[in-house]
Structures are given as structure tokens and as C-alpha cells.
Coordinates of C-alpha atoms in Angstrom, one line a residue:
X1 CA 8.7 -6.4 -13.0
X2 CA 8.5 -2.7 -11.9
X3 CA 6.1 -3.5 -9.1
X4 CA 8.9 -6.2 -8.0
X5 CA 11.7 -3.8 -8.1
X6 CA 9.7 -1.0 -6.4
X7 CA 9.0 -3.3 -3.7
X8 CA 12.8 -4.1 -3.2
X9 CA 14.1 -0.5 -3.1
X10 CA 15.1 0.9 0.3
X11 CA 12.8 4.1 1.0
X12 CA 14.3 6.3 3.6
X13 CA 11.3 8.4 4.8
X14 CA 13.2 10.3 7.6
X15 CA 15.8 11.8 5.0
X16 CA 12.9 12.7 2.5
X17 CA 11.2 14.6 5.3
X18 CA 14.5 16.2 6.6
X19 CA 15.0 17.5 2.9
X20 CA 11.5 18.5 2.2
X21 CA 10.9 21.9 0.9
X22 CA 7.7 22.5 3.1
X23 CA 5.2 21.0 5.6
X24 CA 2.6 19.6 2.8
X25 CA 5.6 17.2 1.5
X26 CA 5.5 15.4 4.9
X27 CA 2.0 14.5 4.4
X28 CA 2.5 13.5 1.0
X29 CA 5.4 11.3 1.9
X30 CA 3.2 9.7 4.7
X31 CA 0.3 8.9 2.3
X32 CA 2.6 7.7 -0.4
X33 CA 4.1 5.3 1.8
X34 CA 0.9 3.9 3.4
X35 CA -1.1 3.8 0.2
X36 CA 0.4 0.4 -1.0
X37 CA -0.5 -1.3 2.4
X38 CA -3.9 -0.1 2.3
X39 CA -4.4 -1.3 -1.5
X40 CA -3.1 -4.7 -0.6
X41 CA -5.3 -5.1 2.7
X42 CA -8.3 -3.9 0.6
X43 CA -7.4 -6.5 -2.1
X44 CA -7.2 -9.2 0.3
X45 CA -10.5 -8.2 2.0
X46 CA -12.4 -8.3 -1.4
X47 CA -10.8 -11.6 -2.4
X48 CA -11.8 -13.1 1.1
X49 CA -15.5 -11.7 0.7
X50 CA -15.7 -13.1 -3.0
X51 CA -14.8 -16.4 -1.8
X52 CA -16.7 -16.6 1.2
X53 CA -19.8 -15.7 -0.6
X54 CA -19.1 -18.1 -3.7
X55 CA -18.6 -20.9 -1.1
X56 CA -21.8 -20.0 0.7
X57 CA -23.8 -20.2 -2.6
X58 CA -22.7 -23.7 -3.5

């Protein structure tokens, strides 16, 4: 349930960067905003590869 709620929240990245205490915070916000998408892409790739190999073995 928490994951679903996190996906629905509106994240204003520009506001976070403007209120940042230093430059390193901007890098953290960028990585934190891209990380969920990277994880989903990797998960989709591994599922695709697993199913492709399973079908080829049959």
C-alpha cells in the first residue's frame, strides 16, 4: 500500500532544488527521482530474459 501511495504523490523537484541547502542535495534529488524508473526497467528486462530463456529451453 505504501508503494502505491508513493507513486501517487506529486513531487515538485524544482521546489526541492530551490530550497536545497547545498549543491550535493541537487544530485541526491536527481538520483532519487530516477532510481524508481531504473529499477522498473531492470526488473522488466530480467523478467523478459527469464521468460525468453524458459521458452527456448522447451
